[in-house]
Amino acid sequence: MVALAPETTLKKTGPLVLVEQKETNAYANALAQFDKAVAHLNLNRGIAESLRYPKRELTVNFPVKMDNGEINVFTGYRVHHSTVRGPTKGGIRYHQDVTLDEVRALAMWMTWKCSLMNLPYGGAKGGVVVNPHSLSLQELEKLTRRYATEISILMNPSGDVPAPDVGTTPQIMAWIMDTYSMHEGFSHPAVVTGKPIEIGGSHGRIEATGHGVMYAVREALRTAGIQPKGATVAVQGFGNVGSVAARAAHDMKCNVIAVTDVTGGIYNANGFDVPALMQHVREAGSVAGFPGCDSITNAEILALKCDVLIPAALENQITSLNADKVQCRILAEGANGPTTPEADDILNDQGVFIIPDILCNAGGVTVSYFEWVQDLQSFFWTDEEIARQLERIMVSAFNAVVGEARKRGIDHRTAAQVLAIDRVAQALMIRGIYP
Ligand code: GLU
């Protein structure tokens, strides 16, 4: 039995019991955003109600034999939020703090993200409670193959297609593809996306989320009347999303003045040579120690005066406790759920131009969709084609969100959710309620 923190209350929300830790429960936040958006839509009560809950949830507890011969038991999840618009899509997260409520929230956000981008998918998410950096390569492979086997009752190329998320990599996707294929007796590249190119991965998938973030930032700068050249950019999290976004910002002649990772961060008012910084991270393992910089903490970077702030780490970074200190003009949400609903209200009052997560980081799942289509057709596209199609879809979704916000006089996040939820609700009504 897990002990609950003192401020924790158990809240009944429809059929689900939610462990509510004030403001930082991602699923409670996803529901608050949903309810805010639904208030602008004239939906049938029962239709709206049915979209608040995951369609199905799987918890798996499984043993893994460690290198020292001991057997450790791990817990994992796979949640399908909605199958209304197609197979479920969404990443798998390996992190020591993964909870079921977090996976529920991430699955729900995937439904809205896929709908907003008009991808023919519903939303899902998976997670394993583990610090992947504490495992050897062999242990990581064993854990992955066992978890893949445990969730294979839900996962398949036409039903549920996982992908990388925080703590998982193309190699891990390769093991999942191989495990599933071994059980089936023949190769199924389309069961997972974000794979290495050698086994049916797509050009541009690794960079897709970071590039998508910068397409959205470019459009936001244009809308806000800020020149990209010399615009100051701060990036929280220098992983796959943050580092690629920083590199793309550098290529757009922006001035990347601060970046952080789990070990700390660096600041230079004159901007960094981002390719040199990426080389430093490859050699040193973190941004710390990059020459000619002051150090900056993860909390300080969020309060930095800059044109563009890109939180590209985890949820709940900007809350009611620090939102009033945020000084950026554009907040580009590379991470999922970095801003709580309480913080949203404060930032909107401050006039911050928010590019909401389900739009800003949707480049990843968009190129995942391209990868899946290529795998199903066994016909592969060029890098140029991927970039062109990604840019087209990102720009059109950006314009749709900003247009909807203006039309209704609402904030960008609510506008994005209104568009996304309405599309799913219409599809649900057209399909009809079975039986
Ligand atoms: N994990 C990514 C996300 O949160 C990508 C999901 C996918 O490609 O299916 O959007």
Coordinates of C-alpha atoms and ligand atoms in Angstrom, one line a residue:
M1 CA 0.0 0.0 0.0
V2 CA 1.5 3.3 -1.1
A3 CA 1.3 6.0 1.6
L4 CA -0.4 9.2 0.3
A5 CA 1.1 12.6 0.8
P6 CA -0.7 14.6 3.5
E7 CA -2.4 17.0 1.0
T8 CA -3.7 14.1 -1.0
T9 CA -7.4 13.5 -1.2
L10 CA -9.2 10.8 -3.1
K11 CA -11.8 12.2 -5.4
K12 CA -14.5 10.3 -7.2
T13 CA -15.0 11.5 -10.7
G14 CA -17.6 9.5 -12.5
P15 CA -16.5 5.9 -12.7
L16 CA -12.9 6.6 -11.7
V17 CA -11.3 7.3 -8.4
L18 CA -8.6 9.9 -8.8
V19 CA -5.7 10.4 -6.5
E20 CA -5.8 14.1 -6.4
Q21 CA -2.6 15.9 -5.3
K22 CA -3.6 19.5 -5.6
E23 CA -2.6 21.1 -8.9
T24 CA 0.0 18.5 -9.9
N25 CA -2.2 15.6 -10.7
A26 CA -1.9 15.5 -14.5
Y27 CA -5.2 13.6 -15.0
A28 CA -7.1 16.2 -12.9
N29 CA -5.5 18.9 -15.0
A30 CA -6.4 17.2 -18.2
L31 CA -10.1 16.9 -17.0
A32 CA -10.1 20.6 -16.0
Q33 CA -8.9 21.6 -19.4
F34 CA -11.5 19.3 -21.0
D35 CA -14.3 20.7 -18.9
K36 CA -13.3 24.3 -19.8
A37 CA -13.3 23.5 -23.5
V38 CA -16.5 21.5 -23.5
A39 CA -18.3 24.6 -22.0
H40 CA -17.8 26.2 -25.4
L41 CA -19.3 23.3 -27.3
N42 CA -22.9 22.4 -27.5
L43 CA -22.4 18.6 -27.0
N44 CA -24.8 16.0 -25.8
R45 CA -24.1 15.5 -22.1
G46 CA -23.5 11.8 -22.3
I47 CA -21.2 12.1 -25.3
A48 CA -19.1 14.7 -23.4
E49 CA -19.2 12.5 -20.3
S50 CA -17.9 9.5 -22.2
L51 CA -14.9 11.4 -23.5
R52 CA -13.7 12.3 -20.0
Y53 CA -12.6 8.7 -19.3
P54 CA -10.1 6.3 -20.7
K55 CA -11.8 3.5 -22.8
R56 CA -9.6 0.9 -21.2
E57 CA -6.7 0.6 -18.8
L58 CA -4.2 -2.2 -18.3
T59 CA -1.8 -2.5 -15.3
V60 CA 0.9 -5.1 -15.6
N61 CA 3.3 -6.3 -12.8
F62 CA 6.1 -8.4 -14.1
P63 CA 9.4 -10.0 -13.0
V64 CA 12.7 -9.3 -14.7
K65 CA 15.9 -11.2 -13.9
M66 CA 18.6 -8.7 -13.2
D67 CA 22.3 -9.0 -14.0
N68 CA 23.2 -10.0 -10.4
G69 CA 20.7 -12.9 -10.6
E70 CA 18.0 -11.2 -8.4
I71 CA 14.4 -11.0 -9.7
N72 CA 12.9 -7.6 -9.5
V73 CA 9.2 -6.8 -10.1
F74 CA 8.2 -3.8 -12.2
T75 CA 4.9 -2.1 -12.8
G76 CA 3.7 -0.8 -16.2
Y77 CA 0.6 0.6 -17.8
R78 CA -1.0 0.9 -21.2
V79 CA -4.1 3.2 -21.3
H80 CA -6.3 3.6 -24.4
H81 CA -8.2 6.8 -24.1
S82 CA -10.2 6.8 -27.3
T83 CA -10.6 4.6 -30.4
V84 CA -13.2 6.7 -32.0
R85 CA -11.1 8.2 -34.8
G86 CA -8.9 5.1 -35.5
P87 CA -6.2 3.0 -33.8
T88 CA -4.8 4.3 -30.6
K89 CA -1.4 6.1 -30.8
G90 CA 0.9 7.2 -28.1
G91 CA 4.3 6.8 -26.6
I92 CA 5.8 4.6 -23.8
R93 CA 7.5 6.4 -21.0
Y94 CA 10.1 4.9 -18.7
H95 CA 10.4 7.1 -15.6
Q96 CA 10.6 6.4 -11.9
D97 CA 7.7 8.7 -11.2
V98 CA 5.2 7.3 -13.7
T99 CA 1.7 6.9 -12.2
L100 CA -1.6 5.6 -13.6
D101 CA -3.2 9.1 -13.4
E102 CA -0.2 10.5 -15.4
V103 CA -0.6 7.9 -18.1
R104 CA -4.4 8.5 -18.2
A105 CA -3.7 12.2 -18.8
L106 CA -1.0 11.6 -21.4
A107 CA -3.4 9.2 -23.2
M108 CA -6.2 11.8 -23.2
W109 CA -3.9 14.5 -24.5
M110 CA -2.8 12.1 -27.3
T111 CA -6.5 11.8 -28.4
W112 CA -6.8 15.6 -28.6
K113 CA -3.4 15.9 -30.3
C114 CA -4.1 13.4 -33.0
S115 CA -7.6 14.9 -33.6
L116 CA -6.2 18.5 -33.7
M117 CA -3.6 17.4 -36.3
N118 CA -6.4 15.5 -38.2
L119 CA -4.5 12.2 -37.9
P120 CA -6.8 9.1 -38.1
Y121 CA -5.9 8.0 -34.6
G122 CA -7.3 7.8 -31.1
G123 CA -5.0 8.4 -28.1
A124 CA -3.1 6.0 -25.9
K125 CA 0.0 6.1 -23.6
G126 CA 2.1 3.6 -21.8
G127 CA 4.6 3.8 -19.0
V128 CA 6.9 1.7 -16.8
V129 CA 7.9 2.8 -13.3
V130 CA 11.6 2.6 -13.7
N131 CA 14.6 4.8 -14.0
P132 CA 16.0 3.5 -17.3
H133 CA 19.5 4.9 -16.5
S134 CA 19.7 2.6 -13.5
L135 CA 19.6 -0.5 -15.7
S136 CA 22.3 -2.2 -17.8
L137 CA 21.6 -2.5 -21.5
Q138 CA 20.8 -6.2 -21.0
E139 CA 18.4 -5.4 -18.2
L140 CA 16.7 -2.7 -20.3
E141 CA 16.2 -5.1 -23.2
K142 CA 14.7 -7.8 -20.9
L143 CA 12.4 -5.3 -19.2
T144 CA 11.3 -4.0 -22.6
R145 CA 10.7 -7.4 -24.1
R146 CA 8.7 -8.5 -21.1
Y147 CA 6.6 -5.3 -20.9
A148 CA 6.0 -5.6 -24.7
T149 CA 4.8 -9.1 -24.2
E150 CA 2.5 -8.1 -21.2
I151 CA 0.9 -5.3 -23.2
S152 CA 0.6 -7.3 -26.4
I153 CA -3.0 -8.1 -25.6
L154 CA -3.7 -4.5 -26.4
M155 CA -0.9 -3.6 -28.9
N156 CA -1.0 -4.4 -32.7
P157 CA -0.4 -2.6 -36.0
S158 CA -4.1 -1.9 -36.7
G159 CA -5.2 -1.4 -33.1
D160 CA -2.6 0.3 -30.9
V161 CA 0.7 1.6 -32.1
P162 CA 3.3 2.8 -29.4
A163 CA 6.2 5.1 -29.9
P164 CA 9.0 6.7 -27.9
D165 CA 8.4 9.2 -25.1
V166 CA 10.5 10.3 -22.1
G167 CA 13.1 7.7 -21.2
T168 CA 12.6 5.5 -24.3
T169 CA 14.6 5.3 -27.5
P170 CA 14.6 4.0 -31.1
Q171 CA 16.5 0.9 -29.8
I172 CA 13.7 0.2 -27.3
M173 CA 11.2 0.5 -30.2
A174 CA 13.3 -2.0 -32.2
W175 CA 13.0 -4.5 -29.3
I176 CA 9.3 -4.0 -29.0
M177 CA 8.9 -4.5 -32.8
D178 CA 11.1 -7.6 -32.6
T179 CA 9.3 -9.1 -29.6
Y180 CA 5.8 -8.6 -31.2
S181 CA 7.1 -10.0 -34.5
M182 CA 8.7 -13.1 -32.9
H183 CA 5.3 -13.9 -31.3
E184 CA 3.5 -13.5 -34.6
G185 CA 6.0 -15.4 -36.6
F186 CA 6.7 -12.7 -39.1
S187 CA 7.9 -9.1 -39.2
H188 CA 5.4 -6.3 -38.3
P189 CA 7.2 -3.0 -38.6
A190 CA 4.0 -1.0 -38.3
V191 CA 3.4 -2.2 -34.7
V192 CA 5.5 0.7 -33.3
T193 CA 6.9 4.0 -34.6
G194 CA 10.1 5.8 -33.8
K195 CA 12.1 2.8 -34.9
P196 CA 15.6 2.9 -36.4
I197 CA 15.5 3.5 -40.2
E198 CA 17.1 0.1 -40.9
I199 CA 14.0 -1.7 -39.7
G200 CA 11.2 0.5 -41.2
G201 CA 11.7 3.8 -39.3
S202 CA 11.1 7.1 -41.0
H203 CA 13.5 9.8 -42.0
G204 CA 13.0 12.8 -39.8
R205 CA 11.2 11.0 -36.9
I206 CA 13.9 11.6 -34.4
E207 CA 13.9 15.3 -35.1
A208 CA 10.2 15.6 -35.8
T209 CA 9.0 16.9 -32.4
G210 CA 11.8 19.5 -32.1
H211 CA 11.3 20.6 -35.7
G212 CA 7.6 20.8 -35.2
V213 CA 8.1 23.0 -32.1
M214 CA 10.1 25.5 -34.2
Y215 CA 7.6 25.6 -37.1
A216 CA 5.0 26.6 -34.5
V217 CA 7.4 29.1 -32.8
R218 CA 8.2 30.6 -36.3
E219 CA 4.5 31.1 -36.9
A220 CA 4.0 32.5 -33.4
L221 CA 6.9 35.0 -33.8
R222 CA 5.3 36.1 -37.1
T223 CA 1.9 36.5 -35.4
A224 CA 3.4 38.5 -32.5
G225 CA 5.5 40.7 -34.9
I226 CA 8.9 39.5 -33.6
Q227 CA 11.8 39.0 -36.0
P228 CA 13.3 35.5 -35.6
K229 CA 16.8 36.9 -36.1
G230 CA 18.1 37.7 -32.6
A231 CA 15.0 36.6 -30.8
T232 CA 16.0 35.2 -27.4
V233 CA 15.2 31.6 -26.7
A234 CA 15.4 29.5 -23.4
V235 CA 15.0 25.8 -23.4
Q236 CA 14.2 23.7 -20.3
G237 CA 15.3 20.1 -21.0
F238 CA 18.0 19.2 -23.5
G239 CA 16.8 15.8 -24.5
N240 CA 15.4 14.7 -27.9
V241 CA 12.9 17.5 -28.1
G242 CA 14.8 20.4 -26.4
S243 CA 18.1 19.9 -28.1
V244 CA 16.6 19.6 -31.6
A245 CA 14.4 22.6 -31.0
A246 CA 17.5 24.6 -29.8
R247 CA 19.4 23.6 -32.9
A248 CA 16.4 24.6 -35.2
A249 CA 16.2 27.9 -33.3
H250 CA 19.9 28.4 -33.9
D251 CA 19.4 27.7 -37.6
M252 CA 16.6 30.3 -37.7
K253 CA 19.2 32.8 -36.4
C254 CA 17.5 33.1 -33.0
N255 CA 19.7 33.6 -29.9
V256 CA 19.6 30.6 -27.6
I257 CA 20.6 32.2 -24.3
A258 CA 19.8 29.4 -21.7
V259 CA 19.3 25.7 -21.6
T260 CA 18.9 23.3 -18.7
D261 CA 18.9 19.5 -18.2
V262 CA 18.5 17.3 -15.2
T263 CA 22.0 18.1 -13.9
G264 CA 21.5 21.9 -14.0
G265 CA 21.9 24.6 -16.7
I266 CA 23.9 27.2 -18.5
Y267 CA 23.2 30.9 -19.4
N268 CA 25.0 33.3 -21.8
A269 CA 23.2 36.6 -22.6
N270 CA 25.1 36.6 -26.0
G271 CA 23.7 33.2 -27.0
F272 CA 25.4 29.8 -27.5
D273 CA 26.9 28.1 -30.5
V274 CA 24.3 25.4 -30.3
P275 CA 26.1 22.8 -32.6
A276 CA 29.1 23.1 -30.3
L277 CA 26.9 22.7 -27.2
M278 CA 25.4 19.5 -28.7
Q279 CA 28.9 18.2 -29.3
H280 CA 29.8 19.0 -25.7
V281 CA 26.7 17.1 -24.5
R282 CA 27.6 14.1 -26.6
E283 CA 31.0 14.1 -24.9
A284 CA 30.3 15.2 -21.4
G285 CA 26.8 13.7 -21.0
S286 CA 25.2 17.0 -19.9
V287 CA 25.1 20.8 -20.6
A288 CA 27.1 21.5 -17.4
G289 CA 30.6 22.7 -18.0
F290 CA 30.1 24.2 -21.4
P291 CA 32.7 27.0 -21.6
G292 CA 31.9 30.7 -21.3
C293 CA 28.6 30.4 -19.4
D294 CA 27.0 31.2 -16.1
S295 CA 25.0 28.5 -14.4
I296 CA 21.2 28.6 -14.1
T297 CA 18.8 26.3 -12.3
N298 CA 15.7 24.7 -13.7
A299 CA 13.6 27.1 -11.6
E300 CA 15.5 30.2 -12.8
I301 CA 15.2 29.4 -16.5
L302 CA 11.4 29.5 -16.2
A303 CA 11.6 33.1 -14.9
L304 CA 14.1 34.3 -17.4
K305 CA 13.3 37.3 -19.6
C306 CA 13.3 36.0 -23.1
D307 CA 11.2 36.1 -26.3
V308 CA 10.6 32.3 -26.4
L309 CA 10.6 29.8 -23.5
I310 CA 10.4 26.2 -24.5
P311 CA 9.7 23.8 -21.5
A312 CA 10.7 20.5 -23.0
A313 CA 10.9 18.2 -20.0
L314 CA 8.0 17.0 -17.8
E315 CA 4.6 18.0 -16.6
N316 CA 3.7 20.7 -14.0
Q317 CA 6.7 22.9 -14.4
I318 CA 4.7 26.2 -14.5
T319 CA 2.2 26.2 -11.6
S320 CA 0.4 28.8 -9.5
L321 CA 3.6 29.2 -7.5
N322 CA 5.8 30.5 -10.3
A323 CA 3.6 31.5 -13.2
D324 CA 3.7 35.2 -12.2
K325 CA 7.5 35.1 -12.5
V326 CA 7.4 33.9 -16.1
Q327 CA 8.6 36.7 -18.4
C328 CA 8.7 35.2 -21.9
R329 CA 6.5 36.5 -24.7
I330 CA 5.9 33.1 -26.3
L331 CA 5.6 29.9 -24.3
A332 CA 6.2 26.9 -26.6
E333 CA 5.2 23.7 -24.9
G334 CA 7.6 21.1 -26.1
A335 CA 6.6 18.8 -23.2
N336 CA 3.2 17.4 -22.5
G337 CA 1.3 19.2 -19.7
P338 CA 4.1 21.6 -18.5
T339 CA 1.6 24.3 -17.5
T340 CA -1.2 23.7 -14.9
P341 CA -4.7 25.2 -15.4
E342 CA -4.1 27.6 -12.5
A343 CA -0.9 28.8 -14.2
D344 CA -2.7 29.1 -17.5
D345 CA -5.0 31.7 -16.0
I346 CA -2.1 33.7 -14.7
L347 CA -0.1 33.5 -18.0
N348 CA -3.2 34.4 -20.1
D349 CA -3.7 37.5 -17.9
Q350 CA -0.1 38.4 -18.4
G351 CA -0.6 38.2 -22.2
V352 CA 1.8 35.4 -22.8
F353 CA 1.3 33.8 -26.2
I354 CA 0.9 30.1 -25.4
I355 CA 1.5 27.5 -28.0
P356 CA -0.3 24.6 -26.3
D357 CA 1.3 21.2 -26.0
I358 CA -1.2 19.3 -28.2
L359 CA -0.2 21.7 -31.0
C360 CA 3.4 22.6 -30.2
N361 CA 4.8 19.1 -29.8
A362 CA 2.6 17.3 -32.3
G363 CA 5.3 17.0 -34.9
G364 CA 6.4 13.8 -33.2
V365 CA 3.1 11.9 -33.6
T366 CA 2.6 13.5 -37.1
V367 CA 5.8 11.9 -38.4
S368 CA 4.9 8.7 -36.5
Y369 CA 1.8 8.7 -38.6
F370 CA 4.0 9.1 -41.7
E371 CA 6.1 6.2 -40.5
W372 CA 3.1 4.0 -39.9
V373 CA 1.7 4.8 -43.4
Q374 CA 5.1 4.0 -45.0
D375 CA 5.4 0.7 -43.1
L376 CA 1.8 -0.4 -44.1
Q377 CA 2.6 0.4 -47.7
S378 CA 6.2 -0.7 -47.7
F379 CA 7.0 2.4 -49.6
F380 CA 9.3 5.0 -48.1
W381 CA 9.5 8.7 -48.5
T382 CA 12.5 11.1 -48.7
D383 CA 13.6 13.4 -46.0
E384 CA 12.4 16.4 -48.0
E385 CA 8.9 14.9 -48.4
I386 CA 8.7 14.3 -44.7
A387 CA 9.8 17.9 -43.9
R388 CA 7.4 19.4 -46.4
Q389 CA 4.4 17.4 -45.1
L390 CA 5.3 18.1 -41.5
E391 CA 5.5 21.8 -42.1
R392 CA 2.2 21.9 -44.0
I393 CA 0.3 20.1 -41.2
M394 CA 2.0 22.1 -38.4
V395 CA 1.3 25.5 -40.0
S396 CA -2.3 24.6 -40.9
A397 CA -3.0 23.4 -37.3
F398 CA -1.4 26.5 -35.9
N399 CA -3.6 28.8 -38.1
A400 CA -6.7 26.8 -37.1
V401 CA -6.0 27.2 -33.4
V402 CA -5.2 30.9 -33.6
G403 CA -8.2 31.5 -35.8
E404 CA -10.5 29.6 -33.4
A405 CA -9.2 31.5 -30.4
R406 CA -9.8 34.8 -32.2
K407 CA -13.3 33.8 -33.4
R408 CA -14.5 32.7 -30.0
G409 CA -12.4 35.2 -27.9
I410 CA -10.8 32.3 -25.9
D411 CA -7.2 31.3 -25.0
H412 CA -5.1 29.1 -27.4
R413 CA -5.2 26.0 -25.3
T414 CA -9.0 26.0 -25.0
A415 CA -9.3 26.8 -28.7
A416 CA -7.0 23.8 -29.5
Q417 CA -9.1 21.5 -27.3
V418 CA -12.4 22.9 -28.7
L419 CA -11.3 21.9 -32.2
A420 CA -10.0 18.6 -31.1
I421 CA -12.8 17.5 -28.8
D422 CA -15.5 18.6 -31.3
R423 CA -13.9 16.4 -34.0
V424 CA -13.9 13.4 -31.8
A425 CA -17.5 14.1 -30.6
Q426 CA -18.8 14.4 -34.2
A427 CA -17.1 11.2 -35.1
L428 CA -18.6 9.4 -32.1
M429 CA -22.1 10.7 -33.0
I430 CA -21.8 9.7 -36.7
R431 CA -20.6 6.2 -35.7
G432 CA -23.4 6.0 -33.2
I433 CA -23.5 4.3 -29.8
Y434 CA -23.2 0.6 -30.0
P435 CA -25.4 -1.5 -29.7
Ligands
GLU1 N1 5.4 10.5 -27.2 C1 5.1 11.5 -28.3 C2 4.0 12.4 -27.9 O1 3.8 12.6 -26.7 C3 4.9 10.8 -29.6 C4 3.8 9.8 -29.7 C5 3.8 9.0 -31.0 O2 4.6 9.3 -31.9 O3 2.9 8.2 -31.1 O4 3.4 13.0 -28.7

